[in-house]
């Protein structure tokens, strides 16, 4: 077992570190590792395969300890998808990070394509917009609104907000690692973090399949978490996009109330003053938050 030091980064070298978070994947992990090893046999780029066992309570740990040619990191308890990725990132040897899942949902044969594209972009996302995509209809409804809100914050189209198959630069991930969550929202946050900080993100269409084993995602709980995460990330990286519309609503309310005071009530009411003060404070706060964000 490796003693984890999550905030100490391994010096980077030219190559790619493939990080796979694993939690109770005894039915798929061995086949996934062998598949990725076979896929990467012919690439010229140096690479390492990092498997992070996130406190699995099934037979996953036993299977992983028998695997050769991997760097195995283990959490003693389940910390979350994002926490496992962060552990893998800070222990990675190479300057590019590739992530994929252990459940056979992503087409790992496309990893070399994403790695090659990553030489021209800060992050390459395997967007689940290919010809063969199997995706739950229940999950499509909340994602429609979440992606729309995220696109409004980022001011650009986002074909896939939280794909778990992507390649990105390690140094950029470390730049944001203090705000990247320990949950499934890791991918959502790093997407918005890069887009709102003018990093170049490329979306490459890929297929997406039924997973092996049971899903770890809880639709209602995780949708609420995604919305909360996007709102928090938006406030962090694009405060003007969040607060100015709210300030504008208060100012509109002030104008309506002031008009009523002037022509109907013939008196300046407290409601009018409160709406004016609220609009002013929110506008000033958004400007200050944006200035602080730009200086950090």
PDB file of C-alpha atoms in Angstrom:
ATOM      1  CA  UNK A   1       0.000   0.000   0.000  1.00  0.00           C
ATOM      2  CA  UNK A   2       1.252   3.472  -0.897  1.00  0.00           C
ATOM      3  CA  UNK A   3       1.282   6.189   1.735  1.00  0.00           C
ATOM      4  CA  UNK A   4      -0.603   9.037   0.072  1.00  0.00           C
ATOM      5  CA  UNK A   5       0.580  12.651   0.187  1.00  0.00           C
ATOM      6  CA  UNK A   6      -2.206  14.388  -1.790  1.00  0.00           C
ATOM      7  CA  UNK A   7      -0.649  17.836  -1.872  1.00  0.00           C
ATOM      8  CA  UNK A   8       2.861  16.828  -2.942  1.00  0.00           C
ATOM      9  CA  UNK A   9       3.239  16.742  -6.704  1.00  0.00           C
ATOM     10  CA  UNK A  10       5.597  14.355  -8.453  1.00  0.00           C
ATOM     11  CA  UNK A  11       7.974  16.194 -10.857  1.00  0.00           C
ATOM     12  CA  UNK A  12       6.626  15.875 -14.401  1.00  0.00           C
ATOM     13  CA  UNK A  13       8.306  14.408 -17.464  1.00  0.00           C
ATOM     14  CA  UNK A  14       7.270  14.300 -21.096  1.00  0.00           C
ATOM     15  CA  UNK A  15       4.711  11.510 -21.419  1.00  0.00           C
ATOM     16  CA  UNK A  16       1.206  10.565 -20.284  1.00  0.00           C
ATOM     17  CA  UNK A  17      -0.104   9.115 -17.037  1.00  0.00           C
ATOM     18  CA  UNK A  18      -3.371   7.188 -17.403  1.00  0.00           C
ATOM     19  CA  UNK A  19      -5.357   7.457 -14.171  1.00  0.00           C
ATOM     20  CA  UNK A  20      -8.262   5.106 -13.488  1.00  0.00           C
ATOM     21  CA  UNK A  21     -10.343   5.540 -10.317  1.00  0.00           C
ATOM     22  CA  UNK A  22     -11.782   2.240  -9.098  1.00  0.00           C
ATOM     23  CA  UNK A  23     -14.505   1.509  -6.580  1.00  0.00           C
ATOM     24  CA  UNK A  24     -16.083  -1.958  -6.408  1.00  0.00           C
ATOM     25  CA  UNK A  25     -15.309  -2.901 -10.015  1.00  0.00           C
ATOM     26  CA  UNK A  26     -14.362  -6.570  -9.567  1.00  0.00           C
ATOM     27  CA  UNK A  27     -16.321  -7.550 -12.664  1.00  0.00           C
ATOM     28  CA  UNK A  28     -14.554  -5.232 -15.098  1.00  0.00           C
ATOM     29  CA  UNK A  29     -11.234  -3.920 -13.803  1.00  0.00           C
ATOM     30  CA  UNK A  30      -8.938  -6.791 -14.853  1.00  0.00           C
ATOM     31  CA  UNK A  31     -10.286  -6.761 -18.409  1.00  0.00           C
ATOM     32  CA  UNK A  32     -10.047  -2.965 -18.556  1.00  0.00           C
ATOM     33  CA  UNK A  33      -6.393  -2.992 -17.497  1.00  0.00           C
ATOM     34  CA  UNK A  34      -5.470  -5.663 -20.030  1.00  0.00           C
ATOM     35  CA  UNK A  35      -7.366  -3.834 -22.759  1.00  0.00           C
ATOM     36  CA  UNK A  36      -5.559  -0.555 -22.069  1.00  0.00           C
ATOM     37  CA  UNK A  37      -2.177  -2.305 -21.947  1.00  0.00           C
ATOM     38  CA  UNK A  38      -2.855  -3.840 -25.361  1.00  0.00           C
ATOM     39  CA  UNK A  39      -4.047  -0.512 -26.778  1.00  0.00           C
ATOM     40  CA  UNK A  40      -0.945   1.341 -25.601  1.00  0.00           C
ATOM     41  CA  UNK A  41       1.580  -1.238 -26.840  1.00  0.00           C
ATOM     42  CA  UNK A  42       2.275   0.609 -30.067  1.00  0.00           C
ATOM     43  CA  UNK A  43       2.315   4.222 -28.895  1.00  0.00           C
ATOM     44  CA  UNK A  44       5.650   6.018 -28.968  1.00  0.00           C
ATOM     45  CA  UNK A  45       4.887   8.240 -26.003  1.00  0.00           C
ATOM     46  CA  UNK A  46       6.172   7.144 -22.564  1.00  0.00           C
ATOM     47  CA  UNK A  47       3.256   6.271 -20.286  1.00  0.00           C
ATOM     48  CA  UNK A  48       2.305   4.804 -16.943  1.00  0.00           C
ATOM     49  CA  UNK A  49      -0.939   3.205 -15.789  1.00  0.00           C
ATOM     50  CA  UNK A  50      -2.083   4.456 -12.370  1.00  0.00           C
ATOM     51  CA  UNK A  51      -4.952   2.623 -10.696  1.00  0.00           C
ATOM     52  CA  UNK A  52      -6.474   4.265  -7.613  1.00  0.00           C
ATOM     53  CA  UNK A  53      -8.489   1.816  -5.531  1.00  0.00           C
ATOM     54  CA  UNK A  54     -10.919   4.080  -3.706  1.00  0.00           C
ATOM     55  CA  UNK A  55     -11.670   1.918  -0.685  1.00  0.00           C
ATOM     56  CA  UNK A  56     -13.362  -0.945  -2.558  1.00  0.00           C
ATOM     57  CA  UNK A  57     -15.142  -3.444  -0.311  1.00  0.00           C
ATOM     58  CA  UNK A  58     -15.578  -6.219  -2.869  1.00  0.00           C
ATOM     59  CA  UNK A  59     -12.836  -8.334  -4.478  1.00  0.00           C
ATOM     60  CA  UNK A  60     -11.370  -5.392  -6.436  1.00  0.00           C
ATOM     61  CA  UNK A  61      -8.335  -4.876  -4.173  1.00  0.00           C
ATOM     62  CA  UNK A  62      -7.321  -8.550  -4.422  1.00  0.00           C
ATOM     63  CA  UNK A  63      -7.573  -8.456  -8.219  1.00  0.00           C
ATOM     64  CA  UNK A  64      -5.549  -5.251  -8.467  1.00  0.00           C
ATOM     65  CA  UNK A  65      -2.723  -6.489  -6.252  1.00  0.00           C
ATOM     66  CA  UNK A  66      -2.162  -9.336  -8.694  1.00  0.00           C
ATOM     67  CA  UNK A  67      -1.841  -7.023 -11.685  1.00  0.00           C
ATOM     68  CA  UNK A  68       1.574  -6.319 -13.171  1.00  0.00           C
ATOM     69  CA  UNK A  69       2.735  -3.165 -14.927  1.00  0.00           C
ATOM     70  CA  UNK A  70       0.583  -0.757 -12.943  1.00  0.00           C
ATOM     71  CA  UNK A  71       1.132   1.758 -10.167  1.00  0.00           C
ATOM     72  CA  UNK A  72      -1.479   0.893  -7.539  1.00  0.00           C
ATOM     73  CA  UNK A  73      -2.542   3.574  -5.069  1.00  0.00           C
ATOM     74  CA  UNK A  74      -5.087   2.725  -2.393  1.00  0.00           C
ATOM     75  CA  UNK A  75      -7.433   4.781  -0.242  1.00  0.00           C
ATOM     76  CA  UNK A  76      -8.190   2.977   3.031  1.00  0.00           C
ATOM     77  CA  UNK A  77     -11.812   4.209   2.804  1.00  0.00           C
ATOM     78  CA  UNK A  78     -14.010   5.435  -0.021  1.00  0.00           C
ATOM     79  CA  UNK A  79     -13.294   9.134  -0.593  1.00  0.00           C
ATOM     80  CA  UNK A  80     -15.023   9.690  -3.910  1.00  0.00           C
ATOM     81  CA  UNK A  81     -14.410   9.695  -7.656  1.00  0.00           C
ATOM     82  CA  UNK A  82     -12.771  13.121  -7.678  1.00  0.00           C
ATOM     83  CA  UNK A  83     -10.594  12.312  -4.680  1.00  0.00           C
ATOM     84  CA  UNK A  84      -9.283   9.206  -6.451  1.00  0.00           C
ATOM     85  CA  UNK A  85      -8.464  11.229  -9.567  1.00  0.00           C
ATOM     86  CA  UNK A  86      -6.663  13.879  -7.512  1.00  0.00           C
ATOM     87  CA  UNK A  87      -4.581  11.208  -5.802  1.00  0.00           C
ATOM     88  CA  UNK A  88      -3.590   9.826  -9.185  1.00  0.00           C
ATOM     89  CA  UNK A  89      -2.798  13.281 -10.580  1.00  0.00           C
ATOM     90  CA  UNK A  90      -0.465  14.367  -7.779  1.00  0.00           C
ATOM     91  CA  UNK A  91       1.415  11.054  -7.944  1.00  0.00           C
ATOM     92  CA  UNK A  92       1.674  11.069 -11.735  1.00  0.00           C
ATOM     93  CA  UNK A  93       5.133  11.064 -13.303  1.00  0.00           C
ATOM     94  CA  UNK A  94       4.259  12.573 -16.683  1.00  0.00           C
ATOM     95  CA  UNK A  95       3.085  15.999 -17.782  1.00  0.00           C
ATOM     96  CA  UNK A  96      -0.153  14.824 -19.430  1.00  0.00           C
ATOM     97  CA  UNK A  97      -2.979  13.111 -17.567  1.00  0.00           C
ATOM     98  CA  UNK A  98      -5.465  10.792 -19.277  1.00  0.00           C
ATOM     99  CA  UNK A  99      -8.490   9.580 -17.340  1.00  0.00           C
ATOM    100  CA  UNK A 100     -11.026   6.875 -18.118  1.00  0.00           C
ATOM    101  CA  UNK A 101     -13.409   4.656 -16.156  1.00  0.00           C
ATOM    102  CA  UNK A 102     -13.017   1.051 -15.096  1.00  0.00           C
ATOM    103  CA  UNK A 103     -16.545  -0.032 -16.037  1.00  0.00           C
ATOM    104  CA  UNK A 104     -16.107  -0.513 -19.817  1.00  0.00           C
ATOM    105  CA  UNK A 105     -18.413   2.400 -20.713  1.00  0.00           C
ATOM    106  CA  UNK A 106     -15.785   4.403 -22.610  1.00  0.00           C
ATOM    107  CA  UNK A 107     -14.080   3.290 -25.846  1.00  0.00           C
ATOM    108  CA  UNK A 108     -10.531   3.022 -24.515  1.00  0.00           C
ATOM    109  CA  UNK A 109      -9.240   2.284 -28.009  1.00  0.00           C
ATOM    110  CA  UNK A 110      -9.711   6.023 -28.625  1.00  0.00           C
ATOM    111  CA  UNK A 111      -7.187   6.963 -25.925  1.00  0.00           C
ATOM    112  CA  UNK A 112      -4.251   7.205 -28.402  1.00  0.00           C
ATOM    113  CA  UNK A 113      -6.339   9.597 -30.535  1.00  0.00           C
ATOM    114  CA  UNK A 114      -7.044  11.845 -27.550  1.00  0.00           C
ATOM    115  CA  UNK A 115      -3.380  11.715 -26.511  1.00  0.00           C
ATOM    116  CA  UNK A 116      -2.271  12.810 -29.963  1.00  0.00           C
ATOM    117  CA  UNK A 117      -4.758  15.680 -30.006  1.00  0.00           C
ATOM    118  CA  UNK A 118      -3.614  16.807 -26.557  1.00  0.00           C
ATOM    119  CA  UNK A 119      -0.375  18.091 -28.095  1.00  0.00           C
ATOM    120  CA  UNK A 120      -2.424  20.948 -29.614  1.00  0.00           C
ATOM    121  CA  UNK A 121      -4.897  21.655 -26.803  1.00  0.00           C
ATOM    122  CA  UNK A 122      -4.909  22.227 -23.040  1.00  0.00           C
ATOM    123  CA  UNK A 123      -7.604  19.580 -22.614  1.00  0.00           C
ATOM    124  CA  UNK A 124      -9.169  17.057 -24.982  1.00  0.00           C
ATOM    125  CA  UNK A 125     -12.572  15.732 -23.912  1.00  0.00           C
ATOM    126  CA  UNK A 126     -14.048  12.535 -25.279  1.00  0.00           C
ATOM    127  CA  UNK A 127     -17.529  13.929 -25.947  1.00  0.00           C
ATOM    128  CA  UNK A 128     -20.279  11.307 -25.831  1.00  0.00           C
ATOM    129  CA  UNK A 129     -21.762  12.467 -29.120  1.00  0.00           C
ATOM    130  CA  UNK A 130     -20.621   9.603 -31.355  1.00  0.00           C
ATOM    131  CA  UNK A 131     -22.793   7.289 -33.449  1.00  0.00           C
ATOM    132  CA  UNK A 132     -23.171   4.644 -30.713  1.00  0.00           C
ATOM    133  CA  UNK A 133     -24.112   6.290 -27.434  1.00  0.00           C
ATOM    134  CA  UNK A 134     -26.122   4.454 -24.787  1.00  0.00           C
ATOM    135  CA  UNK A 135     -27.345   6.940 -22.225  1.00  0.00           C
ATOM    136  CA  UNK A 136     -30.204   6.892 -19.714  1.00  0.00           C
ATOM    137  CA  UNK A 137     -33.171   9.066 -20.767  1.00  0.00           C
ATOM    138  CA  UNK A 138     -33.801   9.963 -17.106  1.00  0.00           C
ATOM    139  CA  UNK A 139     -30.344  11.504 -16.853  1.00  0.00           C
ATOM    140  CA  UNK A 140     -30.805  13.480 -20.076  1.00  0.00           C
ATOM    141  CA  UNK A 141     -33.483  15.774 -18.603  1.00  0.00           C
ATOM    142  CA  UNK A 142     -31.527  17.356 -15.716  1.00  0.00           C
ATOM    143  CA  UNK A 143     -28.345  17.400 -17.814  1.00  0.00           C
ATOM    144  CA  UNK A 144     -30.132  19.503 -20.448  1.00  0.00           C
ATOM    145  CA  UNK A 145     -30.668  22.298 -17.906  1.00  0.00           C
ATOM    146  CA  UNK A 146     -27.293  21.848 -16.220  1.00  0.00           C
ATOM    147  CA  UNK A 147     -25.397  22.010 -19.509  1.00  0.00           C
ATOM    148  CA  UNK A 148     -27.422  25.042 -20.581  1.00  0.00           C
ATOM    149  CA  UNK A 149     -26.545  26.852 -17.354  1.00  0.00           C
ATOM    150  CA  UNK A 150     -22.875  25.856 -17.680  1.00  0.00           C
ATOM    151  CA  UNK A 151     -22.782  27.096 -21.284  1.00  0.00           C
ATOM    152  CA  UNK A 152     -24.258  30.409 -20.159  1.00  0.00           C
ATOM    153  CA  UNK A 153     -21.502  30.752 -17.540  1.00  0.00           C
ATOM    154  CA  UNK A 154     -18.730  29.737 -19.950  1.00  0.00           C
ATOM    155  CA  UNK A 155     -20.234  31.719 -22.866  1.00  0.00           C
ATOM    156  CA  UNK A 156     -19.640  28.852 -25.283  1.00  0.00           C
ATOM    157  CA  UNK A 157     -21.073  25.518 -26.368  1.00  0.00           C
ATOM    158  CA  UNK A 158     -20.177  22.489 -24.239  1.00  0.00           C
ATOM    159  CA  UNK A 159     -20.898  19.222 -26.104  1.00  0.00           C
ATOM    160  CA  UNK A 160     -20.183  17.102 -23.014  1.00  0.00           C
ATOM    161  CA  UNK A 161     -19.878  18.710 -19.584  1.00  0.00           C
ATOM    162  CA  UNK A 162     -18.794  15.760 -17.457  1.00  0.00           C
ATOM    163  CA  UNK A 163     -17.288  13.085 -19.671  1.00  0.00           C
ATOM    164  CA  UNK A 164     -14.992  10.789 -17.700  1.00  0.00           C
ATOM    165  CA  UNK A 165     -12.660  10.219 -20.646  1.00  0.00           C
ATOM    166  CA  UNK A 166     -10.281  13.091 -21.326  1.00  0.00           C
ATOM    167  CA  UNK A 167      -6.627  14.140 -21.515  1.00  0.00           C
ATOM    168  CA  UNK A 168      -5.293  17.332 -19.936  1.00  0.00           C
ATOM    169  CA  UNK A 169      -2.069  18.954 -18.807  1.00  0.00           C
ATOM    170  CA  UNK A 170      -0.992  18.050 -15.303  1.00  0.00           C
ATOM    171  CA  UNK A 171       0.211  21.537 -14.410  1.00  0.00           C
ATOM    172  CA  UNK A 172      -3.204  23.042 -15.230  1.00  0.00           C
ATOM    173  CA  UNK A 173      -4.982  20.415 -13.128  1.00  0.00           C
ATOM    174  CA  UNK A 174      -2.670  21.214 -10.215  1.00  0.00           C
ATOM    175  CA  UNK A 175      -3.509  24.902 -10.659  1.00  0.00           C
ATOM    176  CA  UNK A 176      -7.160  24.140  -9.851  1.00  0.00           C
ATOM    177  CA  UNK A 177      -6.743  21.118  -7.598  1.00  0.00           C
ATOM    178  CA  UNK A 178      -7.675  23.057  -4.440  1.00  0.00           C
ATOM    179  CA  UNK A 179     -11.187  23.673  -5.819  1.00  0.00           C
ATOM    180  CA  UNK A 180     -11.729  20.368  -7.616  1.00  0.00           C
ATOM    181  CA  UNK A 181     -14.292  18.332  -5.635  1.00  0.00           C
ATOM    182  CA  UNK A 182     -13.917  14.799  -4.310  1.00  0.00           C
ATOM    183  CA  UNK A 183     -17.185  13.711  -5.952  1.00  0.00           C
ATOM    184  CA  UNK A 184     -18.377  12.929  -9.494  1.00  0.00           C
ATOM    185  CA  UNK A 185     -18.468  16.704 -10.059  1.00  0.00           C
ATOM    186  CA  UNK A 186     -14.694  16.694 -10.596  1.00  0.00           C
ATOM    187  CA  UNK A 187     -15.086  16.586 -14.384  1.00  0.00           C
ATOM    188  CA  UNK A 188     -17.792  19.287 -14.386  1.00  0.00           C
ATOM    189  CA  UNK A 189     -15.604  21.607 -12.342  1.00  0.00           C
ATOM    190  CA  UNK A 190     -12.403  21.156 -14.327  1.00  0.00           C
ATOM    191  CA  UNK A 191     -14.359  21.768 -17.538  1.00  0.00           C
ATOM    192  CA  UNK A 192     -15.769  25.083 -16.302  1.00  0.00           C
ATOM    193  CA  UNK A 193     -12.471  26.047 -14.664  1.00  0.00           C
ATOM    194  CA  UNK A 194     -10.600  25.694 -17.953  1.00  0.00           C
ATOM    195  CA  UNK A 195     -13.260  27.334 -20.116  1.00  0.00           C
ATOM    196  CA  UNK A 196     -13.661  30.376 -17.869  1.00  0.00           C
ATOM    197  CA  UNK A 197      -9.879  30.821 -17.683  1.00  0.00           C
ATOM    198  CA  UNK A 198      -9.404  30.834 -21.467  1.00  0.00           C
ATOM    199  CA  UNK A 199      -7.709  27.459 -21.767  1.00  0.00           C
ATOM    200  CA  UNK A 200      -8.257  25.709 -25.092  1.00  0.00           C
ATOM    201  CA  UNK A 201     -10.591  22.720 -24.817  1.00  0.00           C
ATOM    202  CA  UNK A 202     -11.296  20.382 -27.737  1.00  0.00           C
ATOM    203  CA  UNK A 203     -14.253  17.990 -27.862  1.00  0.00           C
ATOM    204  CA  UNK A 204     -13.684  14.772 -29.776  1.00  0.00           C
ATOM    205  CA  UNK A 205     -16.816  12.650 -30.469  1.00  0.00           C
ATOM    206  CA  UNK A 206     -16.695   9.160 -28.943  1.00  0.00           C
ATOM    207  CA  UNK A 207     -19.124   6.291 -28.346  1.00  0.00           C
ATOM    208  CA  UNK A 208     -20.498   5.366 -24.932  1.00  0.00           C
ATOM    209  CA  UNK A 209     -21.722   1.948 -23.777  1.00  0.00           C
ATOM    210  CA  UNK A 210     -23.636   0.236 -20.987  1.00  0.00           C
ATOM    211  CA  UNK A 211     -21.452  -0.180 -17.938  1.00  0.00           C
ATOM    212  CA  UNK A 212     -20.360  -3.482 -16.422  1.00  0.00           C
ATOM    213  CA  UNK A 213     -21.788  -3.721 -12.888  1.00  0.00           C
ATOM    214  CA  UNK A 214     -24.005  -1.274 -11.013  1.00  0.00           C
ATOM    215  CA  UNK A 215     -23.813   2.483 -11.464  1.00  0.00           C
ATOM    216  CA  UNK A 216     -22.474   4.551  -8.566  1.00  0.00           C
ATOM    217  CA  UNK A 217     -24.452   7.651  -9.662  1.00  0.00           C
ATOM    218  CA  UNK A 218     -27.639   8.610  -7.798  1.00  0.00           C
ATOM    219  CA  UNK A 219     -29.645  10.713 -10.306  1.00  0.00           C
ATOM    220  CA  UNK A 220     -31.507  13.049  -7.903  1.00  0.00           C
ATOM    221  CA  UNK A 221     -28.703  13.505  -5.373  1.00  0.00           C
ATOM    222  CA  UNK A 222     -25.988  13.949  -7.992  1.00  0.00           C
ATOM    223  CA  UNK A 223     -28.111  16.307 -10.118  1.00  0.00           C
ATOM    224  CA  UNK A 224     -28.533  18.579  -7.095  1.00  0.00           C
ATOM    225  CA  UNK A 225     -24.804  18.337  -6.446  1.00  0.00           C
ATOM    226  CA  UNK A 226     -24.008  19.158 -10.080  1.00  0.00           C
ATOM    227  CA  UNK A 227     -26.249  22.243  -9.973  1.00  0.00           C
ATOM    228  CA  UNK A 228     -24.701  23.399  -6.705  1.00  0.00           C
ATOM    229  CA  UNK A 229     -21.218  22.785  -8.135  1.00  0.00           C
ATOM    230  CA  UNK A 230     -21.885  24.700 -11.344  1.00  0.00           C
ATOM    231  CA  UNK A 231     -23.329  27.621  -9.369  1.00  0.00           C
ATOM    232  CA  UNK A 232     -20.329  27.642  -7.019  1.00  0.00           C
ATOM    233  CA  UNK A 233     -17.863  27.363  -9.895  1.00  0.00           C
ATOM    234  CA  UNK A 234     -19.679  30.095 -11.787  1.00  0.00           C
ATOM    235  CA  UNK A 235     -19.460  32.413  -8.768  1.00  0.00           C
ATOM    236  CA  UNK A 236     -15.785  31.532  -8.397  1.00  0.00           C
ATOM    237  CA  UNK A 237     -14.734  32.012 -12.030  1.00  0.00           C
ATOM    238  CA  UNK A 238     -17.435  34.249 -13.544  1.00  0.00           C
ATOM    239  CA  UNK A 239     -19.039  36.301 -10.741  1.00  0.00           C
ATOM    240  CA  UNK A 240     -20.295  39.017 -13.097  1.00  0.00           C
ATOM    241  CA  UNK A 241     -22.246  36.415 -15.105  1.00  0.00           C
ATOM    242  CA  UNK A 242     -23.998  35.323 -11.900  1.00  0.00           C
ATOM    243  CA  UNK A 243     -24.541  38.541  -9.937  1.00  0.00           C
ATOM    244  CA  UNK A 244     -25.163  41.204 -12.592  1.00  0.00           C
ATOM    245  CA  UNK A 245     -28.442  39.595 -13.818  1.00  0.00           C
ATOM    246  CA  UNK A 246     -29.632  39.393 -10.189  1.00  0.00           C
ATOM    247  CA  UNK A 247     -28.606  43.006  -9.607  1.00  0.00           C
ATOM    248  CA  UNK A 248     -30.448  43.966 -12.792  1.00  0.00           C
ATOM    249  CA  UNK A 249     -33.659  42.367 -11.482  1.00  0.00           C
ATOM    250  CA  UNK A 250     -33.388  44.343  -8.254  1.00  0.00           C
ATOM    251  CA  UNK A 251     -32.731  47.527 -10.228  1.00  0.00           C
ATOM    252  CA  UNK A 252     -35.758  46.836 -12.425  1.00  0.00           C
ATOM    253  CA  UNK A 253     -37.798  46.370  -9.260  1.00  0.00           C
ATOM    254  CA  UNK A 254     -36.426  49.679  -7.986  1.00  0.00           C
ATOM    255  CA  UNK A 255     -37.507  51.481 -11.176  1.00  0.00           C
ATOM    256  CA  UNK A 256     -41.032  50.046 -10.942  1.00  0.00           C
ATOM    257  CA  UNK A 257     -41.314  50.892  -7.252  1.00  0.00           C
ATOM    258  CA  UNK A 258     -39.862  54.366  -7.793  1.00  0.00           C
ATOM    259  CA  UNK A 259     -42.362  55.008 -10.587  1.00  0.00           C
ATOM    260  CA  UNK A 260     -45.215  54.008  -8.273  1.00  0.00           C
ATOM    261  CA  UNK A 261     -43.799  56.224  -5.529  1.00  0.00           C
ATOM    262  CA  UNK A 262     -43.526  59.162  -7.891  1.00  0.00           C
ATOM    263  CA  UNK A 263     -46.867  58.957  -9.678  1.00  0.00           C
ATOM    264  CA  UNK A 264     -49.153  56.962  -7.373  1.00  0.00           C
ATOM    265  CA  UNK A 265     -47.995  57.017  -3.774  1.00  0.00           C
ATOM    266  CA  UNK A 266     -46.360  60.450  -4.033  1.00  0.00           C
ATOM    267  CA  UNK A 267     -43.879  59.382  -1.369  1.00  0.00           C
ATOM    268  CA  UNK A 268     -40.456  57.688  -1.343  1.00  0.00           C
ATOM    269  CA  UNK A 269     -41.069  54.306   0.322  1.00  0.00           C
ATOM    270  CA  UNK A 270     -38.671  52.015   2.158  1.00  0.00           C
ATOM    271  CA  UNK A 271     -39.212  49.249  -0.410  1.00  0.00           C
ATOM    272  CA  UNK A 272     -37.828  51.512  -3.148  1.00  0.00           C
ATOM    273  CA  UNK A 273     -34.760  52.358  -1.099  1.00  0.00           C
ATOM    274  CA  UNK A 274     -34.142  48.720  -0.182  1.00  0.00           C
ATOM    275  CA  UNK A 275     -34.364  47.636  -3.845  1.00  0.00           C
ATOM    276  CA  UNK A 276     -31.937  50.396  -4.873  1.00  0.00           C
ATOM    277  CA  UNK A 277     -29.425  49.533  -2.136  1.00  0.00           C
ATOM    278  CA  UNK A 278     -29.650  45.786  -2.952  1.00  0.00           C
ATOM    279  CA  UNK A 279     -29.065  46.412  -6.667  1.00  0.00           C
ATOM    280  CA  UNK A 280     -26.118  48.698  -5.961  1.00  0.00           C
ATOM    281  CA  UNK A 281     -24.495  46.348  -3.466  1.00  0.00           C
ATOM    282  CA  UNK A 282     -24.826  43.328  -5.751  1.00  0.00           C
ATOM    283  CA  UNK A 283     -23.359  45.242  -8.689  1.00  0.00           C
ATOM    284  CA  UNK A 284     -20.402  46.485  -6.629  1.00  0.00           C
ATOM    285  CA  UNK A 285     -19.886  43.027  -5.113  1.00  0.00           C
ATOM    286  CA  UNK A 286     -19.790  41.408  -8.560  1.00  0.00           C
ATOM    287  CA  UNK A 287     -17.209  43.924  -9.777  1.00  0.00           C
ATOM    288  CA  UNK A 288     -15.018  43.390  -6.701  1.00  0.00           C
ATOM    289  CA  UNK A 289     -15.318  39.599  -7.013  1.00  0.00           C
ATOM    290  CA  UNK A 290     -14.337  39.807 -10.689  1.00  0.00           C
ATOM    291  CA  UNK A 291     -11.320  41.991  -9.860  1.00  0.00           C
ATOM    292  CA  UNK A 292     -10.191  39.546  -7.144  1.00  0.00           C
ATOM    293  CA  UNK A 293     -10.655  36.603  -9.539  1.00  0.00           C
ATOM    294  CA  UNK A 294      -8.553  38.298 -12.227  1.00  0.00           C
ATOM    295  CA  UNK A 295      -5.730  39.048  -9.776  1.00  0.00           C
ATOM    296  CA  UNK A 296      -5.467  35.485  -8.433  1.00  0.00           C
TER     297      UNK A 296
END
